Amino acid sequence: MDGYTYPGGKHRRKHGPLGYRSVGEFRDWLRDEFAFRCVYCLEREQWANCLGHFHIEHFEPVAMNPDRELEYDNLLYSCQACNLLKGSQAVPDPLTVFTAVAVVVQKTGRILGKTADARRLIEILQLNSPGFRKRRRLMIEILATAAKANPALCRELLAFPEDLPDLARLKPPGGNTRPSGIKKTYFVLRRAGRLPETY
Ligand SMILES: [Zn+2]
């Protein structure tokens, strides 16, 4: 467990809130949907000052398709850096392209794409820039050191945030196209005692 293992397969959305009038109202749905980390670089809320650091990213840029500005399936959870670097470019879909099979992070912090689309997305997002590489190498070393010297610290770094959103309390104006996702929220898992200690 190093914090940089990409999802096991293509992401299937579990939530489908409809009808919000501002992007910010989707935030808690997206936090839960994407496990409180950036879909592009896997930076976690637990590793950063969450306030201001995580953005809501339009996969299809608003400039290209304003009709999808408030469409849940067009929204991603991303760190500030990835959001800025992606900007209004059309890119391969990280939910399809960035999987554990297609992307590997080395101990040096370098990220390797094993498919053409993964390599293209890594290139566009500049995920092998010195800043990103250093960030990953430092986190990998901190986690490895903590695993030996301070396992509680390691668990804390790899834990879910404490403020898990209770999505059942939210009432999107247009309803929820995937209501069964509520049972799968991390909030519900924790209440049922089924939330893994780390991920
Ligand atoms: Zn990122």
PDB file of C-alpha atoms and ligand atoms in Angstrom:
ATOM      1  CA  MET A   1       0.000   0.000   0.000  1.00  0.00           C
ATOM      2  CA  ASP A   2       1.750   3.140  -1.187  1.00  0.00           C
ATOM      3  CA  GLY A   3      -1.066   5.577  -1.885  1.00  0.00           C
ATOM      4  CA  TYR A   4      -0.410   5.606  -5.622  1.00  0.00           C
ATOM      5  CA  THR A   5      -2.271   2.582  -6.858  1.00  0.00           C
ATOM      6  CA  TYR A   6      -4.792   3.581  -9.485  1.00  0.00           C
ATOM      7  CA  PRO A   7      -8.315   2.064  -9.476  1.00  0.00           C
ATOM      8  CA  GLY A   8      -8.620  -1.586 -10.433  1.00  0.00           C
ATOM      9  CA  GLY A   9     -10.829  -0.909 -13.451  1.00  0.00           C
ATOM     10  CA  LYS A  10     -12.894   1.654 -15.278  1.00  0.00           C
ATOM     11  CA  HIS A  11     -14.860   3.879 -12.960  1.00  0.00           C
ATOM     12  CA  ARG A  12     -18.625   3.401 -12.966  1.00  0.00           C
ATOM     13  CA  ARG A  13     -20.432   6.311 -11.394  1.00  0.00           C
ATOM     14  CA  LYS A  14     -22.375   5.425  -8.265  1.00  0.00           C
ATOM     15  CA  HIS A  15     -24.137   8.783  -7.820  1.00  0.00           C
ATOM     16  CA  GLY A  16     -26.349  10.837 -10.120  1.00  0.00           C
ATOM     17  CA  PRO A  17     -27.553  14.078  -8.503  1.00  0.00           C
ATOM     18  CA  LEU A  18     -29.581  16.306 -10.799  1.00  0.00           C
ATOM     19  CA  GLY A  19     -30.696  19.891 -10.940  1.00  0.00           C
ATOM     20  CA  TYR A  20     -28.188  21.843  -8.887  1.00  0.00           C
ATOM     21  CA  ARG A  21     -27.746  25.403 -10.121  1.00  0.00           C
ATOM     22  CA  SER A  22     -24.097  25.801  -9.145  1.00  0.00           C
ATOM     23  CA  VAL A  23     -21.099  23.525  -9.545  1.00  0.00           C
ATOM     24  CA  GLY A  24     -20.131  23.792  -5.873  1.00  0.00           C
ATOM     25  CA  GLU A  25     -23.291  21.962  -4.825  1.00  0.00           C
ATOM     26  CA  PHE A  26     -21.923  18.793  -6.453  1.00  0.00           C
ATOM     27  CA  ARG A  27     -18.779  18.833  -4.315  1.00  0.00           C
ATOM     28  CA  ASP A  28     -19.725  16.314  -1.630  1.00  0.00           C
ATOM     29  CA  TRP A  29     -21.098  13.898  -4.243  1.00  0.00           C
ATOM     30  CA  LEU A  30     -17.830  14.114  -6.140  1.00  0.00           C
ATOM     31  CA  ARG A  31     -15.705  13.756  -3.008  1.00  0.00           C
ATOM     32  CA  ASP A  32     -17.433  10.477  -2.235  1.00  0.00           C
ATOM     33  CA  GLU A  33     -17.583   9.377  -5.895  1.00  0.00           C
ATOM     34  CA  PHE A  34     -13.836   9.700  -6.279  1.00  0.00           C
ATOM     35  CA  ALA A  35     -12.723   8.659  -2.784  1.00  0.00           C
ATOM     36  CA  PHE A  36     -11.498  12.071  -1.692  1.00  0.00           C
ATOM     37  CA  ARG A  37      -8.613  12.190  -4.123  1.00  0.00           C
ATOM     38  CA  CYS A  38      -7.674  13.713  -7.462  1.00  0.00           C
ATOM     39  CA  VAL A  39      -8.768  11.528 -10.375  1.00  0.00           C
ATOM     40  CA  TYR A  40      -5.612  12.435 -12.280  1.00  0.00           C
ATOM     41  CA  CYS A  41      -2.699  12.338  -9.807  1.00  0.00           C
ATOM     42  CA  LEU A  42      -4.267  10.621  -6.737  1.00  0.00           C
ATOM     43  CA  GLU A  43      -3.362  13.482  -4.389  1.00  0.00           C
ATOM     44  CA  ARG A  44      -5.548  12.950  -1.320  1.00  0.00           C
ATOM     45  CA  GLU A  45      -7.502  15.271   0.907  1.00  0.00           C
ATOM     46  CA  GLN A  46      -5.647  13.644   3.806  1.00  0.00           C
ATOM     47  CA  TRP A  47      -2.337  14.903   2.430  1.00  0.00           C
ATOM     48  CA  ALA A  48      -3.289  18.489   1.788  1.00  0.00           C
ATOM     49  CA  ASN A  49      -5.135  21.411   3.187  1.00  0.00           C
ATOM     50  CA  CYS A  50      -8.420  20.456   1.609  1.00  0.00           C
ATOM     51  CA  LEU A  51      -9.849  23.973   1.564  1.00  0.00           C
ATOM     52  CA  GLY A  52      -9.011  25.467  -1.804  1.00  0.00           C
ATOM     53  CA  HIS A  53      -6.780  22.591  -2.852  1.00  0.00           C
ATOM     54  CA  PHE A  54      -9.432  20.452  -4.523  1.00  0.00           C
ATOM     55  CA  HIS A  55     -11.435  21.654  -7.473  1.00  0.00           C
ATOM     56  CA  ILE A  56     -14.408  20.486  -9.450  1.00  0.00           C
ATOM     57  CA  GLU A  57     -13.152  19.795 -12.926  1.00  0.00           C
ATOM     58  CA  HIS A  58     -15.214  19.837 -16.116  1.00  0.00           C
ATOM     59  CA  PHE A  59     -14.084  16.865 -18.196  1.00  0.00           C
ATOM     60  CA  GLU A  60     -15.652  18.410 -21.276  1.00  0.00           C
ATOM     61  CA  PRO A  61     -14.641  22.048 -20.823  1.00  0.00           C
ATOM     62  CA  VAL A  62     -17.411  24.596 -20.387  1.00  0.00           C
ATOM     63  CA  ALA A  63     -15.876  26.619 -23.220  1.00  0.00           C
ATOM     64  CA  MET A  64     -16.392  23.632 -25.504  1.00  0.00           C
ATOM     65  CA  ASN A  65     -19.789  22.508 -24.277  1.00  0.00           C
ATOM     66  CA  PRO A  66     -21.595  24.958 -21.964  1.00  0.00           C
ATOM     67  CA  ASP A  67     -24.622  22.633 -21.851  1.00  0.00           C
ATOM     68  CA  ARG A  68     -22.670  20.190 -19.696  1.00  0.00           C
ATOM     69  CA  GLU A  69     -21.535  22.716 -17.093  1.00  0.00           C
ATOM     70  CA  LEU A  70     -23.918  21.375 -14.455  1.00  0.00           C
ATOM     71  CA  GLU A  71     -24.118  17.744 -15.615  1.00  0.00           C
ATOM     72  CA  TYR A  72     -22.861  15.403 -12.917  1.00  0.00           C
ATOM     73  CA  ASP A  73     -21.365  12.894 -15.343  1.00  0.00           C
ATOM     74  CA  ASN A  74     -19.173  15.638 -16.779  1.00  0.00           C
ATOM     75  CA  LEU A  75     -17.713  16.584 -13.395  1.00  0.00           C
ATOM     76  CA  LEU A  76     -14.547  15.227 -11.816  1.00  0.00           C
ATOM     77  CA  TYR A  77     -12.761  15.790  -8.510  1.00  0.00           C
ATOM     78  CA  SER A  78      -9.273  17.069  -9.078  1.00  0.00           C
ATOM     79  CA  CYS A  79      -6.439  18.815  -7.303  1.00  0.00           C
ATOM     80  CA  GLN A  80      -5.747  22.414  -8.159  1.00  0.00           C
ATOM     81  CA  ALA A  81      -2.598  21.605 -10.149  1.00  0.00           C
ATOM     82  CA  CYS A  82      -4.264  19.035 -12.382  1.00  0.00           C
ATOM     83  CA  ASN A  83      -7.280  21.263 -12.915  1.00  0.00           C
ATOM     84  CA  LEU A  84      -5.076  24.152 -13.996  1.00  0.00           C
ATOM     85  CA  LEU A  85      -2.880  21.999 -16.237  1.00  0.00           C
ATOM     86  CA  LYS A  86      -5.818  20.360 -17.929  1.00  0.00           C
ATOM     87  CA  GLY A  87      -7.577  23.689 -18.414  1.00  0.00           C
ATOM     88  CA  SER A  88      -9.908  23.697 -21.388  1.00  0.00           C
ATOM     89  CA  GLN A  89      -8.163  20.926 -23.321  1.00  0.00           C
ATOM     90  CA  ALA A  90      -9.914  17.813 -24.576  1.00  0.00           C
ATOM     91  CA  VAL A  91      -8.114  14.853 -22.978  1.00  0.00           C
ATOM     92  CA  PRO A  92      -8.516  11.066 -22.716  1.00  0.00           C
ATOM     93  CA  ASP A  93     -11.011  10.164 -19.986  1.00  0.00           C
ATOM     94  CA  PRO A  94      -9.100   9.445 -16.753  1.00  0.00           C
ATOM     95  CA  LEU A  95     -11.986   7.265 -15.531  1.00  0.00           C
ATOM     96  CA  THR A  96     -11.335   4.888 -18.406  1.00  0.00           C
ATOM     97  CA  VAL A  97      -7.631   5.382 -19.024  1.00  0.00           C
ATOM     98  CA  PHE A  98      -6.051   5.674 -15.572  1.00  0.00           C
ATOM     99  CA  THR A  99      -6.380   2.165 -14.157  1.00  0.00           C
ATOM    100  CA  ALA A 100      -3.937   0.032 -12.183  1.00  0.00           C
ATOM    101  CA  VAL A 101      -3.198  -1.989 -15.300  1.00  0.00           C
ATOM    102  CA  ALA A 102      -2.442   1.036 -17.452  1.00  0.00           C
ATOM    103  CA  VAL A 103      -0.567   3.271 -15.001  1.00  0.00           C
ATOM    104  CA  VAL A 104       2.260   2.446 -12.615  1.00  0.00           C
ATOM    105  CA  VAL A 105       4.055   4.776 -10.209  1.00  0.00           C
ATOM    106  CA  GLN A 106       7.677   3.945  -9.448  1.00  0.00           C
ATOM    107  CA  LYS A 107       9.442   4.576  -6.134  1.00  0.00           C
ATOM    108  CA  THR A 108      11.360   7.384  -7.818  1.00  0.00           C
ATOM    109  CA  GLY A 109       8.060   9.198  -8.294  1.00  0.00           C
ATOM    110  CA  ARG A 110       7.994   8.638 -12.038  1.00  0.00           C
ATOM    111  CA  ILE A 111       4.648   7.646 -13.476  1.00  0.00           C
ATOM    112  CA  LEU A 112       4.537   5.192 -16.376  1.00  0.00           C
ATOM    113  CA  GLY A 113       1.723   4.787 -18.858  1.00  0.00           C
ATOM    114  CA  LYS A 114       1.325   1.358 -20.432  1.00  0.00           C
ATOM    115  CA  THR A 115      -1.234   2.361 -23.023  1.00  0.00           C
ATOM    116  CA  ALA A 116      -1.107   5.120 -25.634  1.00  0.00           C
ATOM    117  CA  ASP A 117      -4.043   6.941 -24.019  1.00  0.00           C
ATOM    118  CA  ALA A 118      -2.466   6.759 -20.565  1.00  0.00           C
ATOM    119  CA  ARG A 119       0.813   8.131 -21.918  1.00  0.00           C
ATOM    120  CA  ARG A 120      -1.048  10.909 -23.698  1.00  0.00           C
ATOM    121  CA  LEU A 121      -2.922  11.909 -20.548  1.00  0.00           C
ATOM    122  CA  ILE A 122       0.298  11.824 -18.496  1.00  0.00           C
ATOM    123  CA  GLU A 123       1.918  14.047 -21.111  1.00  0.00           C
ATOM    124  CA  ILE A 124      -0.936  16.571 -21.280  1.00  0.00           C
ATOM    125  CA  LEU A 125      -1.174  16.827 -17.485  1.00  0.00           C
ATOM    126  CA  GLN A 126       2.651  16.986 -17.214  1.00  0.00           C
ATOM    127  CA  LEU A 127       2.481  14.304 -14.539  1.00  0.00           C
ATOM    128  CA  ASN A 128       6.205  13.609 -14.895  1.00  0.00           C
ATOM    129  CA  SER A 129       7.235  17.210 -14.336  1.00  0.00           C
ATOM    130  CA  PRO A 130       9.864  17.657 -11.582  1.00  0.00           C
ATOM    131  CA  GLY A 131       7.239  19.020  -9.172  1.00  0.00           C
ATOM    132  CA  PHE A 132       4.862  16.063  -9.540  1.00  0.00           C
ATOM    133  CA  ARG A 133       7.715  13.538  -9.419  1.00  0.00           C
ATOM    134  CA  LYS A 134       9.147  15.070  -6.251  1.00  0.00           C
ATOM    135  CA  ARG A 135       5.742  15.162  -4.577  1.00  0.00           C
ATOM    136  CA  ARG A 136       5.179  11.458  -5.290  1.00  0.00           C
ATOM    137  CA  ARG A 137       8.693  10.416  -4.264  1.00  0.00           C
ATOM    138  CA  LEU A 138       8.400  12.322  -0.982  1.00  0.00           C
ATOM    139  CA  MET A 139       4.995  10.839  -0.164  1.00  0.00           C
ATOM    140  CA  ILE A 140       6.191   7.315  -1.026  1.00  0.00           C
ATOM    141  CA  GLU A 141       9.220   7.749   1.240  1.00  0.00           C
ATOM    142  CA  ILE A 142       7.191   9.297   4.050  1.00  0.00           C
ATOM    143  CA  LEU A 143       4.684   6.439   3.877  1.00  0.00           C
ATOM    144  CA  ALA A 144       7.405   3.768   3.794  1.00  0.00           C
ATOM    145  CA  THR A 145       9.263   5.372   6.705  1.00  0.00           C
ATOM    146  CA  ALA A 146       6.091   5.785   8.729  1.00  0.00           C
ATOM    147  CA  ALA A 147       5.062   2.180   8.016  1.00  0.00           C
ATOM    148  CA  LYS A 148       8.180   1.036   9.882  1.00  0.00           C
ATOM    149  CA  ALA A 149       8.654   3.732  12.516  1.00  0.00           C
ATOM    150  CA  ASN A 150       5.140   4.981  13.169  1.00  0.00           C
ATOM    151  CA  PRO A 151       2.396   2.692  11.825  1.00  0.00           C
ATOM    152  CA  ALA A 152      -0.349   4.874  13.346  1.00  0.00           C
ATOM    153  CA  LEU A 153       0.894   7.822  11.301  1.00  0.00           C
ATOM    154  CA  CYS A 154       0.993   5.663   8.193  1.00  0.00           C
ATOM    155  CA  ARG A 155      -2.592   4.545   8.798  1.00  0.00           C
ATOM    156  CA  GLU A 156      -3.661   8.151   9.295  1.00  0.00           C
ATOM    157  CA  LEU A 157      -2.096   9.201   5.996  1.00  0.00           C
ATOM    158  CA  LEU A 158      -3.864   6.391   4.170  1.00  0.00           C
ATOM    159  CA  ALA A 159      -7.192   6.727   5.997  1.00  0.00           C
ATOM    160  CA  PHE A 160     -10.413   8.248   4.773  1.00  0.00           C
ATOM    161  CA  PRO A 161     -11.048  11.818   5.916  1.00  0.00           C
ATOM    162  CA  GLU A 162     -13.015  12.256   9.123  1.00  0.00           C
ATOM    163  CA  ASP A 163     -15.664  14.485   7.554  1.00  0.00           C
ATOM    164  CA  LEU A 164     -17.286  11.913   5.294  1.00  0.00           C
ATOM    165  CA  PRO A 165     -20.371  13.472   3.683  1.00  0.00           C
ATOM    166  CA  ASP A 166     -23.794  12.038   4.556  1.00  0.00           C
ATOM    167  CA  LEU A 167     -25.250  12.175   1.056  1.00  0.00           C
ATOM    168  CA  ALA A 168     -28.626  10.773   2.159  1.00  0.00           C
ATOM    169  CA  ARG A 169     -29.297  14.158   3.762  1.00  0.00           C
ATOM    170  CA  LEU A 170     -28.792  16.024   0.497  1.00  0.00           C
ATOM    171  CA  LYS A 171     -31.790  16.583  -1.715  1.00  0.00           C
ATOM    172  CA  PRO A 172     -30.753  17.457  -5.274  1.00  0.00           C
ATOM    173  CA  PRO A 173     -33.530  19.557  -6.864  1.00  0.00           C
ATOM    174  CA  GLY A 174     -33.897  17.164  -9.814  1.00  0.00           C
ATOM    175  CA  GLY A 175     -33.515  13.947  -7.849  1.00  0.00           C
ATOM    176  CA  ASN A 176     -30.854  11.278  -8.128  1.00  0.00           C
ATOM    177  CA  THR A 177     -30.582   9.007 -11.156  1.00  0.00           C
ATOM    178  CA  ARG A 178     -28.548   6.443  -9.191  1.00  0.00           C
ATOM    179  CA  PRO A 179     -30.187   6.261  -5.765  1.00  0.00           C
ATOM    180  CA  SER A 180     -28.677   2.866  -5.018  1.00  0.00           C
ATOM    181  CA  GLY A 181     -25.310   4.601  -4.708  1.00  0.00           C
ATOM    182  CA  ILE A 182     -26.333   6.072  -1.356  1.00  0.00           C
ATOM    183  CA  LYS A 183     -25.888   2.643   0.262  1.00  0.00           C
ATOM    184  CA  LYS A 184     -22.320   2.570  -1.052  1.00  0.00           C
ATOM    185  CA  THR A 185     -21.173   5.915   0.327  1.00  0.00           C
ATOM    186  CA  TYR A 186     -18.187   5.878   2.620  1.00  0.00           C
ATOM    187  CA  PHE A 187     -20.346   7.541   5.298  1.00  0.00           C
ATOM    188  CA  VAL A 188     -22.757   4.586   5.282  1.00  0.00           C
ATOM    189  CA  LEU A 189     -19.888   2.088   5.254  1.00  0.00           C
ATOM    190  CA  ARG A 190     -18.337   3.733   8.296  1.00  0.00           C
ATOM    191  CA  ARG A 191     -21.655   3.773  10.161  1.00  0.00           C
ATOM    192  CA  ALA A 192     -22.007   0.047   9.411  1.00  0.00           C
ATOM    193  CA  GLY A 193     -18.455  -0.602  10.625  1.00  0.00           C
ATOM    194  CA  ARG A 194     -17.425  -1.702   7.136  1.00  0.00           C
ATOM    195  CA  LEU A 195     -15.131   1.164   6.143  1.00  0.00           C
ATOM    196  CA  PRO A 196     -11.591  -0.088   5.594  1.00  0.00           C
ATOM    197  CA  GLU A 197      -9.055   1.561   7.890  1.00  0.00           C
ATOM    198  CA  THR A 198      -6.873   2.505   4.938  1.00  0.00           C
ATOM    199  CA  TYR A 199      -7.096   2.655   1.177  1.00  0.00           C
TER     200      TYR A 199
HETATM  201 ZN    ZN B   1      -4.044  16.068  -9.307  1.00  0.00          ZN
END
